[in-house]
Amino acid sequence: MHMMKNLPEKFTRGRKTRPVWIGSVKVGGRSPVSVQSMTKTKTEDVAATVKQINELAELGCQIIRIAIPRLSAAQALGVIKKQVRLPIETDIHFNPKLALESIAQGADAIRLNPGNIADPEAIKEIVKQAKKRKIPIRVGLNSGSVTGYINKNKKFKSKAKKWPVWQTMVECALEYCRFLESLKFKDIMVSLKASDVQSTVNAYRLIAQKTDYPLHLGVTAAGPLMDSVVKSSIGIGSLLLDGIGDTIRVSITGPPHDEVRLGYWILEALGLARRGPEIIACPTCARCEVDIIKITEEIKGVLRNPHSEFRDLNLKVAIMGCVVNGPGEATEADIGIAAGQGFAWLFKKGKKIRKIPEAKIVSELLKEIKRI
Amino acid sequence: MHMMKNLPEKFTRGRKTRPVWIGSVKVGGRSPVSVQSMTKTKTEDVAATVKQINELAELGCQIIRIAIPRLSAAQALGVIKKQVRLPIETDIHFNPKLALESIAQGADAIRLNPGNIADPEAIKEIVKQAKKRKIPIRVGLNSGSVTGYINKNKKFKSKAKKWPVWQTMVECALEYCRFLESLKFKDIMVSLKASDVQSTVNAYRLIAQKTDYPLHLGVTAAGPLMDSVVKSSIGIGSLLLDGIGDTIRVSITGPPHDEVRLGYWILEALGLARRGPEIIACPTCARCEVDIIKITEEIKGVLRNPHSEFRDLNLKVAIMGCVVNGPGEATEADIGIAAGQGFAWLFKKGKKIRKIPEAKIVSELLKEIKRI
């Protein structure tokens, strides 16, 4: 949990949205972008679910979503809540009763899918209970279920034929929001995830112009780790670059722990979070006279080790192989080296300090980092 | 090399730039985005350099850059060229003679760094030779060497104090281009790489509004694989999403082979290249009743195996865990499954075909893919 508290206010940025609270976590309104994930255990297996949530919390996960496929899953929620600190968003599809029961059991937010929760009377009852408990609703529409909404809605059906899927998603979500607003409910978040990166980005860019509800970002069904790291980085990253997005969930066909790690990597790459030293390292080329790849791996091994004393340092370290960009990058970093033939220049706080012989680059660099 | 030829014209897109040719590869003018890398061997070690270039070509690398730190490296170029098919761009810093010698030895393009090649007479001579050989020049300015340009240029020095680094990079590069234009030379590419993702994206977005020269994209000094995959995906990916970028080079502190692979992953994630089946797979949650993670890994293992008969299939495969988004995604894919309790529905070309028992999902899915 300590990671979350460490996020300094300076990472606050982006478009100003109308904030909501999921438990103790503020989403939107220029609060820091939060990282969330979803449990992959059977919800009714309380021990396994609690264990997974607490592991994810240790990694910095700030909001956890839990699928509620059956009434027994909703009923398990109250017991789970007592054993975890993270606020819980329940994931509801098809059956409105699962929303009502999960609210009764203490859910901190609920996600409704307009593609399969569409009955106005049912929505009215859910909103009534959400108001009473002061919890927000996420309108979560994915490319894979948008046809469910269209099929129930004649008004959209003919129009949607001319629209690309992302525009259809935006229009459907906005109409759903308007219905919630008509019930005097505005504690709303929106997500519009497509499995296609371009459609995802287009959908969020469009809705960002049309509403100030906080946006939950993600590329859906992004696949295994190395597929998702590329798709999610592009999709989530390019939106965050534009100041769009209030909370993120990376989707990986794999352990949820990787979803949290990758979420932070994306935030870190954009300077929206810092949970340890950033390493600027050159790719090396024929110009390089020392083994920069090996040096970088050794430095990274020490600095990024979860048990390292350096792990939480907010520090930029440059490891550069030659004099082309080396002195420039090393000067910009908090500490850095620019290698020459058999030695490296050490830079600290923008100043060239001294020469280090090749064999001592790693040890001297670590010694100097320790002094910071 | 066959990968390159397979890139269909439909991936052509983006802003229309003034094309240049690097050997047989057209860069810009709406030609497909090309993937390049850089050798990390000692250039004078001809055998090692040739071996690396040919390995990278096998992976789909289309242009190779070679650092020329010394005259002996430039002199090795002629021998290297005879043993490889890839067009070669030489990387020149500090010493204009290295540009002249590499042109004489048959370089297909040269990269000049305005930060350290600034003498007008020297540039005139390089341009004269480049014209004679009909090869393009890349104006390659990085955040780590932009101060070199400013320090030699009083006009910029005071202005640049008020500019963010990316604006300085753009203004310097444009002035350098204008000097080349004054010599009636327009076979120009531009790169503006910063080690900071946001600065990189800002620089390219700004220059894209100001010039129609083809842009070579990259985030510089992006670090080891897992750092670079996030930074490069966001930086290069978000620019490509906006239609900016004609050729890309991923920078990894590691083997150049990974640079080529990651380059293609980025293009594939955006539908700008397809070199094998795309896997859409859900992250799974409590709703999922079959082991989607295991099934996805097994399918991926077969489809992505470099020796697999499926490796070059242009195919979208959806592996989805439940009925929420499963049928939608599986319908959109060429082939897919949406799992239920102990079984999965098979979808093919948008149609629900039949039920498969859980134990046979992998084998039946592969059998159906084979039939396509």
XYZ file of C-alpha atoms in Angstrom:
744
model
C 0.000 0.000 0.000
C 2.845 2.416 0.697
C 3.507 2.882 -3.000
C 0.179 4.585 -3.499
C 0.796 7.081 -0.721
C 4.171 7.902 -2.215
C 2.680 9.286 -5.390
C 3.531 12.965 -5.133
C 1.012 15.611 -6.101
C 3.265 16.840 -8.898
C 2.120 13.922 -11.043
C -1.367 15.399 -10.975
C -2.293 16.608 -14.451
C -4.502 16.228 -17.467
C -7.980 17.414 -18.231
C -10.100 18.325 -15.245
C -12.891 15.853 -14.765
C -15.761 15.673 -12.313
C -14.288 13.564 -9.514
C -15.816 10.492 -7.913
C -14.620 8.497 -4.944
C -14.153 4.748 -4.985
C -13.776 4.096 -1.282
C -10.833 6.234 -0.236
C -9.494 6.688 -3.769
C -10.399 9.844 -5.621
C -10.773 9.280 -9.352
C -10.751 12.320 -11.607
C -10.615 16.022 -10.774
C -6.876 16.109 -11.519
C -6.054 13.538 -8.847
C -3.154 11.219 -9.728
C -4.000 8.512 -12.241
C -4.854 5.392 -10.231
C -3.928 1.817 -11.148
C -6.444 -0.972 -10.909
C -6.750 -4.653 -11.664
C -9.282 -7.452 -11.441
C -9.248 -10.673 -9.464
C -8.989 -13.882 -11.456
C -9.917 -16.251 -8.642
C -13.365 -17.737 -8.142
C -15.046 -14.946 -6.175
C -16.724 -17.390 -3.774
C -13.282 -18.782 -2.871
C -12.864 -16.068 -0.259
C -9.391 -17.133 0.916
C -7.934 -17.176 -2.600
C -9.642 -13.918 -3.559
C -8.493 -12.101 -0.410
C -4.953 -13.399 -0.897
C -4.877 -12.150 -4.476
C -6.281 -8.740 -3.565
C -3.735 -8.266 -0.804
C -0.874 -9.309 -3.093
C -2.040 -6.787 -5.678
C -2.315 -4.083 -3.010
C 1.321 -4.744 -2.068
C 2.277 -4.093 -5.698
C 0.505 -0.735 -5.639
C -2.927 -1.683 -6.963
C -5.322 1.007 -5.758
C -8.754 -0.273 -6.818
C -9.749 -3.894 -7.329
C -12.560 -5.111 -9.517
C -14.317 -8.392 -8.824
C -16.616 -10.240 -11.219
C -20.023 -11.120 -9.786
C -21.372 -13.809 -12.100
C -23.818 -15.295 -9.575
C -25.674 -14.352 -6.409
C -23.279 -16.482 -4.353
C -20.397 -14.300 -5.602
C -22.210 -11.145 -4.484
C -22.883 -12.751 -1.132
C -19.175 -13.520 -0.659
C -18.354 -9.834 -1.064
C -19.150 -8.785 2.490
C -16.731 -11.366 3.889
C -14.012 -10.392 1.390
C -14.385 -6.693 2.175
C -13.629 -7.256 5.850
C -10.263 -8.800 4.994
C -8.889 -6.297 2.460
C -8.041 -2.589 2.407
C -8.547 -1.939 -1.294
C -11.812 -0.408 -2.456
C -13.838 -2.875 -4.513
C -15.662 -2.288 -7.761
C -18.019 -5.113 -8.690
C -18.359 -6.150 -12.295
C -21.986 -6.651 -13.209
C -23.474 -8.106 -16.384
C -26.908 -9.378 -17.431
C -28.551 -9.583 -14.006
C -29.422 -6.329 -12.170
C -29.981 -8.267 -8.933
C -26.241 -8.890 -8.759
C -25.702 -5.120 -8.666
C -28.231 -4.685 -5.876
C -26.802 -7.507 -3.789
C -23.216 -6.307 -4.266
C -24.223 -2.798 -3.159
C -25.895 -4.312 -0.105
C -22.682 -6.236 0.608
C -20.602 -3.045 0.587
C -19.253 -2.598 -2.978
C -17.417 0.740 -3.305
C -18.393 1.124 -6.952
C -20.258 -0.870 -9.534
C -19.609 -1.318 -13.189
C -22.641 -1.696 -15.398
C -22.419 -2.833 -18.994
C -24.949 -0.942 -21.136
C -24.726 -3.866 -23.549
C -26.543 -6.176 -21.132
C -28.055 -4.077 -18.313
C -30.625 -1.991 -20.108
C -33.994 -2.318 -18.370
C -34.911 1.221 -17.189
C -36.745 0.016 -14.089
C -33.805 -2.133 -13.027
C -31.371 0.726 -13.582
C -33.595 3.043 -11.535
C -33.454 0.658 -8.587
C -29.655 0.287 -8.857
C -29.224 4.074 -8.988
C -31.483 4.486 -5.950
C -29.274 2.125 -3.945
C -26.037 3.637 -5.269
C -27.238 7.094 -4.199
C -28.120 5.803 -0.748
C -24.643 4.302 -0.308
C -22.947 7.214 -2.110
C -21.067 4.979 -4.510
C -20.271 5.710 -8.167
C -21.316 3.742 -11.212
C -18.984 3.016 -14.083
C -20.651 2.899 -17.465
C -18.388 0.277 -19.001
C -19.076 -0.443 -22.645
C -16.733 -2.684 -24.651
C -16.495 -3.223 -28.386
C -17.416 -6.864 -27.798
C -20.794 -6.081 -26.235
C -21.892 -2.860 -27.898
C -24.185 -4.760 -30.271
C -26.210 -5.833 -27.232
C -27.094 -2.202 -26.628
C -27.832 -1.447 -30.253
C -30.101 -4.449 -30.662
C -32.318 -3.234 -27.823
C -32.406 0.314 -29.133
C -34.148 1.037 -32.431
C -33.093 4.680 -32.417
C -29.440 3.654 -32.644
C -29.726 0.642 -34.877
C -30.019 2.446 -38.201
C -27.633 5.254 -37.267
C -24.989 2.846 -36.002
C -24.750 1.219 -39.422
C -22.953 4.326 -40.662
C -20.763 4.736 -37.588
C -17.401 3.144 -36.871
C -17.559 0.968 -33.752
C -15.844 3.585 -31.567
C -18.407 6.221 -32.427
C -21.217 3.803 -31.667
C -19.604 3.067 -28.306
C -19.399 6.784 -27.501
C -23.007 7.512 -28.495
C -24.379 4.525 -26.570
C -22.377 5.346 -23.454
C -23.455 8.981 -23.560
C -27.097 8.013 -23.899
C -26.740 5.671 -20.924
C -25.144 8.513 -18.940
C -28.012 10.813 -19.871
C -30.463 8.283 -18.496
C -28.517 8.148 -15.218
C -28.502 11.963 -15.163
C -32.266 11.991 -15.657
C -32.386 10.101 -12.353
C -30.309 12.909 -10.832
C -27.268 10.684 -10.603
C -23.906 12.090 -11.650
C -21.315 9.968 -9.800
C -20.346 8.399 -13.085
C -17.168 7.053 -14.654
C -16.992 5.845 -18.245
C -14.872 3.230 -19.997
C -14.895 2.458 -23.721
C -12.539 -0.429 -24.351
C -11.999 -1.978 -27.759
C -9.669 -4.848 -28.547
C -8.372 -2.706 -31.397
C -5.945 -0.003 -30.233
C -6.954 2.624 -32.779
C -10.674 2.195 -31.997
C -9.973 2.425 -28.275
C -8.025 5.666 -28.656
C -10.602 7.155 -31.031
C -13.453 6.327 -28.629
C -11.795 7.956 -25.622
C -10.643 11.001 -27.586
C -14.172 11.575 -28.825
C -15.908 11.152 -25.481
C -13.287 13.335 -23.765
C -14.575 16.203 -25.886
C -18.177 15.494 -24.959
C -18.199 14.891 -21.228
C -16.272 15.674 -18.064
C -16.923 12.333 -16.382
C -13.706 10.626 -15.281
C -12.460 8.074 -17.778
C -11.275 4.573 -16.902
C -8.776 3.581 -19.621
C -7.939 0.176 -21.010
C -7.487 -1.834 -24.186
C -9.665 -4.903 -23.778
C -8.614 -8.488 -24.504
C -5.064 -7.290 -25.214
C -3.746 -10.841 -24.877
C -0.649 -12.333 -23.196
C 2.018 -10.141 -21.532
C 4.180 -9.260 -24.534
C 1.133 -8.594 -26.719
C -0.537 -6.511 -24.042
C 2.554 -4.524 -23.124
C 2.667 -3.145 -26.666
C -1.082 -2.667 -27.193
C -1.747 -1.281 -23.712
C 1.286 1.014 -23.774
C 0.213 2.522 -27.076
C -3.494 2.716 -26.238
C -3.373 3.853 -22.630
C -0.090 5.745 -23.078
C -1.136 7.856 -26.027
C -4.346 8.889 -24.249
C -2.490 9.804 -21.062
C -0.007 11.778 -23.189
C -2.951 13.886 -24.301
C -4.100 14.383 -20.727
C -7.001 11.946 -21.121
C -7.628 9.309 -18.440
C -8.188 9.220 -14.695
C -7.686 5.568 -13.800
C -6.200 2.680 -15.775
C -6.553 -1.062 -15.944
C -4.201 -3.055 -18.104
C -5.672 -6.291 -19.428
C -3.314 -9.273 -19.638
C -4.127 -12.919 -20.319
C -1.987 -13.864 -17.330
C -1.551 -13.121 -13.616
C -3.175 -9.850 -12.452
C 0.114 -8.960 -10.747
C 1.577 -8.217 -14.182
C -1.392 -5.947 -14.894
C -0.469 -3.776 -11.908
C 3.247 -3.771 -12.752
C 2.603 -2.833 -16.371
C 0.157 -0.148 -15.271
C 2.919 1.520 -13.289
C 5.469 1.082 -16.064
C 3.162 3.049 -18.344
C 2.647 5.790 -15.756
C 6.387 5.905 -15.049
C 7.284 6.170 -18.735
C 5.153 9.311 -18.848
C 6.385 10.802 -15.592
C 2.932 10.221 -14.049
C 4.364 8.027 -11.307
C 7.807 7.265 -10.014
C 8.380 4.166 -7.963
C 12.117 3.790 -8.232
C 15.069 4.911 -10.329
C 14.531 5.571 -14.027
C 17.301 4.175 -16.206
C 18.232 6.061 -19.372
C 20.539 3.716 -21.284
C 21.790 3.930 -24.828
C 21.286 1.011 -27.211
C 25.058 0.891 -27.916
C 26.608 0.758 -31.372
C 30.031 0.400 -32.979
C 30.984 3.638 -31.245
C 30.782 2.069 -27.802
C 34.075 0.960 -26.216
C 32.792 -0.505 -22.933
C 30.128 -3.164 -22.318
C 27.142 -0.870 -21.729
C 24.596 -3.692 -22.032
C 26.262 -5.637 -19.211
C 26.760 -2.526 -17.072
C 23.102 -1.557 -17.531
C 21.909 -5.044 -16.589
C 24.071 -5.000 -13.445
C 22.943 -1.526 -12.390
C 19.327 -2.410 -13.152
C 19.633 -5.646 -11.164
C 20.670 -3.691 -8.081
C 18.435 -0.632 -8.434
C 15.257 -2.497 -9.358
C 15.644 -5.361 -6.905
C 12.438 -5.207 -4.821
C 14.521 -5.487 -1.648
C 17.087 -2.907 -2.727
C 17.697 0.191 -0.631
C 17.477 2.117 -3.921
C 14.097 0.699 -4.929
C 12.041 3.730 -3.939
C 14.539 6.429 -4.910
C 13.114 9.014 -7.276
C 16.190 9.245 -9.438
C 17.187 9.402 -13.083
C 20.330 7.410 -13.928
C 21.944 7.704 -17.380
C 24.218 4.955 -18.695
C 25.571 6.111 -22.034
C 28.144 4.504 -24.289
C 29.887 7.411 -25.970
C 30.400 11.144 -26.290
C 27.688 11.736 -28.914
C 24.655 11.958 -26.636
C 26.365 10.697 -23.479
C 27.411 13.957 -21.833
C 24.053 15.547 -22.727
C 21.953 12.735 -21.267
C 24.238 12.288 -18.239
C 24.023 16.021 -17.519
C 20.224 15.949 -17.688
C 20.020 12.948 -15.339
C 20.559 13.084 -11.574
C 23.589 10.902 -12.031
C 25.139 9.291 -15.044
C 28.113 8.052 -16.950
C 29.291 8.672 -20.492
C 31.813 6.040 -21.521
C 35.014 6.534 -23.462
C 37.722 4.028 -24.349
C 38.266 1.949 -21.216
C 36.778 4.534 -18.858
C 33.686 6.600 -18.165
C 33.067 10.178 -17.142
C 30.914 10.445 -14.048
C 28.253 13.180 -14.048
C 26.294 14.246 -10.986
C 23.592 16.904 -10.766
C 24.576 18.273 -14.162
C 28.320 18.436 -13.515
C 31.202 16.345 -14.820
C 32.855 14.971 -11.668
C 35.642 12.557 -12.542
C 36.919 9.663 -14.645
C 36.191 6.067 -13.601
C 38.175 3.120 -15.010
C 35.975 0.624 -16.890
C 36.251 -2.157 -14.296
C 34.930 0.107 -11.551
C 32.005 1.757 -13.371
C 29.285 -0.299 -11.667
C 30.726 -0.150 -8.150
C 31.585 3.561 -8.290
C 28.236 4.485 -9.784
C 26.390 2.597 -7.047
C 28.602 4.200 -4.400
C 27.754 7.659 -5.748
C 24.023 6.850 -5.921
C 24.181 5.780 -2.268
C 25.518 9.226 -1.379
C 22.567 11.028 -2.971
C 13.801 -10.513 -46.373
C 10.521 -12.109 -47.491
C 8.662 -10.411 -44.640
C 9.243 -7.018 -46.151
C 7.850 -8.054 -49.512
C 4.763 -9.407 -47.790
C 3.707 -6.024 -46.458
C 0.533 -5.377 -48.404
C -0.224 -1.931 -49.773
C -3.286 -1.631 -47.549
C -1.034 -0.788 -44.609
C -0.025 2.361 -46.458
C -1.377 5.407 -44.639
C -0.635 8.509 -42.664
C 0.402 11.959 -43.730
C 1.883 12.269 -47.189
C 5.556 13.098 -47.029
C 8.134 13.833 -49.689
C 9.608 10.382 -50.335
C 13.282 9.453 -50.357
C 14.903 6.177 -51.291
C 17.402 4.380 -49.067
C 18.737 1.830 -51.516
C 15.676 -0.100 -52.646
C 13.506 1.017 -49.731
C 11.158 3.936 -50.255
C 10.722 5.998 -47.118
C 7.794 8.397 -46.959
C 5.214 9.309 -49.585
C 2.679 6.962 -47.962
C 4.871 3.915 -48.462
C 4.568 1.301 -45.668
C 6.365 2.247 -42.458
C 9.778 0.567 -42.593
C 11.601 -1.029 -39.660
C 15.275 -0.376 -39.074
C 17.961 -1.179 -36.546
C 21.631 -0.501 -35.942
C 24.589 -2.861 -35.754
C 26.234 -3.220 -32.354
C 29.370 -4.977 -33.544
C 32.695 -3.267 -34.123
C 32.238 -2.003 -37.686
C 35.746 -3.033 -38.735
C 34.965 -6.610 -37.688
C 33.465 -7.275 -41.107
C 32.519 -10.912 -40.451
C 30.642 -10.098 -37.231
C 28.962 -7.037 -38.751
C 27.847 -8.894 -41.883
C 26.535 -11.769 -39.761
C 24.504 -9.396 -37.597
C 23.093 -7.514 -40.587
C 22.011 -10.726 -42.266
C 20.401 -12.014 -39.070
C 18.469 -8.754 -38.746
C 17.402 -8.948 -42.393
C 15.981 -12.417 -41.717
C 13.860 -10.898 -38.944
C 12.448 -8.316 -41.336
C 14.823 -5.402 -40.765
C 14.625 -3.220 -43.877
C 17.330 -0.606 -43.353
C 20.482 -0.991 -41.268
C 22.447 1.808 -39.689
C 26.139 1.454 -38.956
C 28.201 3.749 -36.730
C 31.323 5.157 -38.373
C 33.462 6.359 -35.479
C 36.768 6.217 -37.371
C 38.121 6.254 -40.910
C 38.851 2.524 -40.690
C 35.137 1.913 -40.043
C 34.193 3.893 -43.158
C 36.761 1.947 -45.144
C 35.253 -1.366 -44.007
C 31.900 -0.318 -45.455
C 32.649 -1.240 -49.056
C 33.506 -4.810 -48.045
C 30.430 -5.093 -45.827
C 28.134 -3.808 -48.563
C 29.160 -6.587 -50.932
C 28.043 -9.220 -48.431
C 24.608 -7.897 -47.410
C 21.332 -7.043 -49.135
C 20.050 -4.403 -46.733
C 20.550 -0.747 -47.591
C 23.006 0.911 -45.221
C 22.713 4.268 -43.504
C 25.966 5.411 -41.917
C 25.890 7.212 -38.600
C 28.191 10.221 -38.668
C 29.248 12.467 -35.806
C 31.961 15.097 -35.274
C 34.097 14.366 -38.344
C 32.732 15.297 -41.820
C 35.442 13.210 -43.489
C 33.702 10.089 -42.188
C 30.614 11.115 -44.154
C 32.631 11.642 -47.334
C 34.463 8.342 -47.017
C 31.274 6.419 -46.244
C 29.606 7.940 -49.328
C 32.625 6.920 -51.387
C 32.319 3.399 -49.979
C 28.684 3.126 -51.083
C 26.515 4.217 -48.145
C 22.839 4.323 -49.165
C 22.068 7.194 -46.784
C 23.921 9.187 -44.211
C 22.782 10.513 -40.891
C 24.266 13.832 -39.834
C 23.915 15.179 -36.305
C 23.447 18.963 -36.384
C 24.770 18.957 -32.838
C 28.270 18.093 -33.997
C 28.448 18.497 -37.800
C 27.928 22.212 -38.259
C 30.705 23.649 -40.436
C 28.975 25.058 -43.557
C 31.877 24.273 -45.883
C 32.023 20.678 -44.686
C 28.258 20.279 -45.093
C 28.488 21.728 -48.629
C 31.022 19.091 -49.604
C 28.936 16.274 -48.083
C 25.823 17.498 -49.921
C 27.754 17.695 -53.179
C 28.771 14.051 -52.851
C 25.310 12.949 -51.679
C 23.793 14.600 -54.756
C 26.273 12.890 -57.017
C 25.424 9.471 -55.536
C 21.698 10.330 -55.225
C 21.518 9.355 -51.565
C 19.430 11.030 -48.862
C 20.647 12.686 -45.686
C 18.954 12.232 -42.353
C 19.056 15.263 -40.119
C 19.197 13.391 -36.813
C 19.085 15.600 -33.771
C 18.741 14.062 -30.285
C 17.914 15.715 -26.979
C 21.353 14.646 -25.728
C 23.252 16.609 -28.367
C 21.026 19.598 -29.113
C 23.141 21.851 -26.892
C 26.044 21.280 -29.281
C 24.038 23.026 -32.001
C 22.874 25.847 -29.762
C 26.365 26.575 -28.484
C 27.624 27.139 -32.014
C 24.673 29.317 -32.936
C 24.229 32.682 -31.231
C 20.884 33.306 -32.932
C 19.385 30.340 -31.114
C 21.135 30.560 -27.798
C 19.022 33.297 -26.243
C 15.746 32.137 -27.814
C 16.312 28.537 -26.748
C 16.381 29.559 -23.094
C 12.634 30.122 -23.273
C 11.895 27.004 -25.285
C 11.251 23.490 -24.020
C 13.869 21.051 -25.333
C 11.535 19.611 -27.995
C 10.857 23.019 -29.488
C 14.586 23.753 -29.585
C 15.138 20.442 -31.363
C 12.490 21.303 -33.960
C 13.827 24.810 -34.612
C 17.433 23.611 -34.907
C 16.523 20.741 -37.232
C 14.445 23.031 -39.440
C 17.263 25.550 -39.705
C 19.652 22.747 -40.655
C 17.159 21.592 -43.311
C 16.907 25.131 -44.667
C 20.674 25.216 -45.082
C 20.548 21.944 -47.022
C 17.722 23.396 -49.128
C 19.826 26.473 -49.854
C 22.259 24.020 -51.468
C 19.359 22.758 -53.580
C 19.256 19.502 -51.663
C 15.885 18.104 -50.632
C 16.435 14.364 -50.192
C 16.066 14.812 -46.471
C 14.688 12.767 -43.575
C 14.425 14.112 -40.043
C 14.590 12.467 -36.625
C 14.080 14.205 -33.277
C 14.620 11.663 -30.521
C 14.464 12.514 -26.846
C 14.956 10.088 -23.994
C 11.757 11.509 -22.517
C 8.625 10.124 -24.203
C 6.538 13.278 -23.924
C 9.329 15.458 -25.389
C 9.811 12.999 -28.244
C 6.123 13.034 -29.139
C 5.879 16.822 -28.823
C 8.911 17.324 -31.087
C 7.582 15.082 -33.864
C 4.049 16.477 -33.631
C 5.380 20.006 -33.993
C 7.720 19.306 -36.897
C 5.028 17.290 -38.686
C 3.048 20.523 -38.941
C 6.017 22.411 -40.338
C 7.572 20.161 -42.952
C 6.750 17.331 -45.317
C 10.112 15.590 -45.017
C 9.754 11.935 -44.026
C 10.174 11.352 -40.297
C 12.305 8.634 -38.753
C 10.751 7.864 -35.350
C 12.364 6.652 -32.155
C 12.662 7.264 -28.429
C 16.385 7.460 -27.721
C 18.205 5.684 -24.898
C 14.967 3.891 -23.964
C 16.907 1.338 -21.902
C 16.632 -2.462 -21.534
C 13.889 -4.498 -23.254
C 11.061 -4.118 -20.732
C 11.757 -0.400 -20.257
C 12.002 0.193 -23.989
C 8.938 -1.822 -24.887
C 6.811 0.556 -22.816
C 8.563 3.820 -23.751
C 8.945 2.959 -27.440
C 5.391 1.639 -27.753
C 3.954 4.825 -26.275
C 6.290 7.198 -28.122
C 6.417 5.592 -31.553
C 2.912 4.140 -31.265
C 1.120 7.349 -30.397
C 2.793 9.172 -33.290
C 1.917 6.411 -35.761
C -1.660 6.497 -34.432
C -1.767 10.120 -35.558
C -0.411 9.221 -38.977
C 3.035 10.630 -38.199
C 6.142 8.598 -39.046
C 7.646 6.965 -42.125
C 10.310 4.681 -40.703
C 10.983 3.504 -37.147
C 13.933 2.395 -35.079
C 13.369 1.040 -31.601
C 16.272 1.599 -29.226
C 17.003 -1.226 -26.764
C 20.011 -1.664 -24.491
C 20.296 -5.249 -25.689
C 20.566 -7.289 -28.895
C 19.454 -5.434 -32.061
C 17.298 -8.458 -32.937
C 14.866 -7.392 -30.219
C 14.755 -3.910 -31.751
C 13.457 -5.365 -35.021
C 10.980 -7.676 -33.273
C 9.602 -4.865 -31.118
C 9.414 -2.584 -34.148
C 7.089 -5.055 -35.813
C 5.047 -5.622 -32.656
C 4.320 -1.897 -32.596
C 3.354 -1.848 -36.279
C 1.214 -4.970 -35.811
C -0.592 -3.526 -32.784
C -1.683 -0.659 -35.020
C -2.570 -2.756 -38.034
C 0.381 -1.255 -39.949
C 1.944 -4.660 -40.510
C 0.818 -8.217 -40.130
C 3.352 -10.966 -39.894
C 1.300 -13.742 -38.402
C -1.913 -14.359 -36.495
C -3.155 -11.685 -34.071
C -4.418 -13.110 -30.809
C -7.307 -11.359 -29.063
C -7.515 -12.942 -25.605
C -9.450 -11.861 -22.551
C -7.671 -11.329 -19.244
C -10.056 -13.788 -17.525
C -11.898 -13.138 -14.281
C -14.158 -14.948 -11.841
C -16.625 -15.328 -14.671
C -14.352 -17.664 -16.590
C -15.024 -21.411 -16.297
C -12.216 -22.800 -18.470
C -8.460 -22.195 -18.281
C -8.198 -19.399 -20.863
C -4.643 -18.437 -19.836
C -3.390 -21.967 -20.507
C -5.385 -22.293 -23.731
C -4.034 -18.948 -24.966
C -0.447 -19.925 -24.169
C -0.868 -23.219 -26.042
C -2.455 -21.593 -29.088
C 0.152 -18.831 -29.058
C 2.952 -21.404 -28.787
C 1.760 -23.100 -31.961
C 0.724 -20.037 -34.005
C 3.761 -17.906 -33.175
C 6.371 -20.632 -33.465
C 8.796 -19.333 -36.114
C 8.660 -22.701 -37.865
C 4.891 -23.013 -37.662
C 2.841 -23.422 -40.809
C 0.570 -20.714 -39.349
C 3.357 -18.200 -38.754
C 2.636 -16.031 -41.787
C -1.153 -16.308 -41.743
C -2.895 -12.953 -41.687
C -5.558 -13.984 -39.216
C -7.328 -12.681 -36.127
C -7.993 -15.345 -33.480
C -10.178 -14.558 -30.444
C -9.899 -16.609 -27.256
C -12.540 -15.348 -24.863
C -13.547 -16.650 -21.460
C -17.249 -15.912 -21.201
C -20.421 -14.672 -22.824
C -19.987 -10.988 -21.863
C -17.665 -9.892 -24.669
C -16.833 -13.361 -25.976
C -19.417 -13.767 -28.733
C -18.821 -10.154 -29.865
C -15.056 -10.495 -30.112
C -15.226 -14.001 -31.581
C -17.663 -12.777 -34.235
C -15.363 -9.887 -35.179
C -12.328 -12.187 -35.462
C -11.662 -14.563 -38.353
C -11.994 -17.427 -35.926
C -12.604 -17.563 -32.222
C -14.035 -19.231 -29.185
C -16.219 -17.951 -26.382
C -16.092 -20.283 -23.415
C -18.944 -21.417 -21.217
C -18.982 -23.944 -18.380
C -16.843 -26.849 -19.566
C -17.187 -26.004 -23.254
C -16.657 -23.271 -25.812
C -18.653 -21.983 -28.737
C -16.649 -21.947 -31.953
C -17.087 -18.910 -34.210
C -15.814 -18.692 -37.756
C -16.096 -15.752 -40.151
C -18.685 -14.109 -37.942
C -20.871 -17.194 -37.476
C -21.445 -19.453 -34.471
C -20.490 -22.922 -35.732
C -20.638 -25.460 -32.907
C -19.879 -26.408 -29.321
C -16.452 -27.838 -28.404
C -15.870 -29.684 -25.115
C -13.228 -28.014 -22.916
C -10.571 -30.716 -23.368
C -10.677 -30.328 -27.159
C -10.658 -26.533 -27.464
C -6.991 -26.233 -28.483
C -6.947 -29.146 -30.919
C -10.278 -28.251 -32.560
C -9.371 -24.581 -32.856
C -6.063 -25.463 -34.549
C -7.833 -27.901 -36.837
C -10.285 -25.172 -37.899
C -7.472 -22.634 -38.416
C -5.726 -25.147 -40.676
C -8.837 -25.274 -42.830
C -8.858 -21.522 -43.439
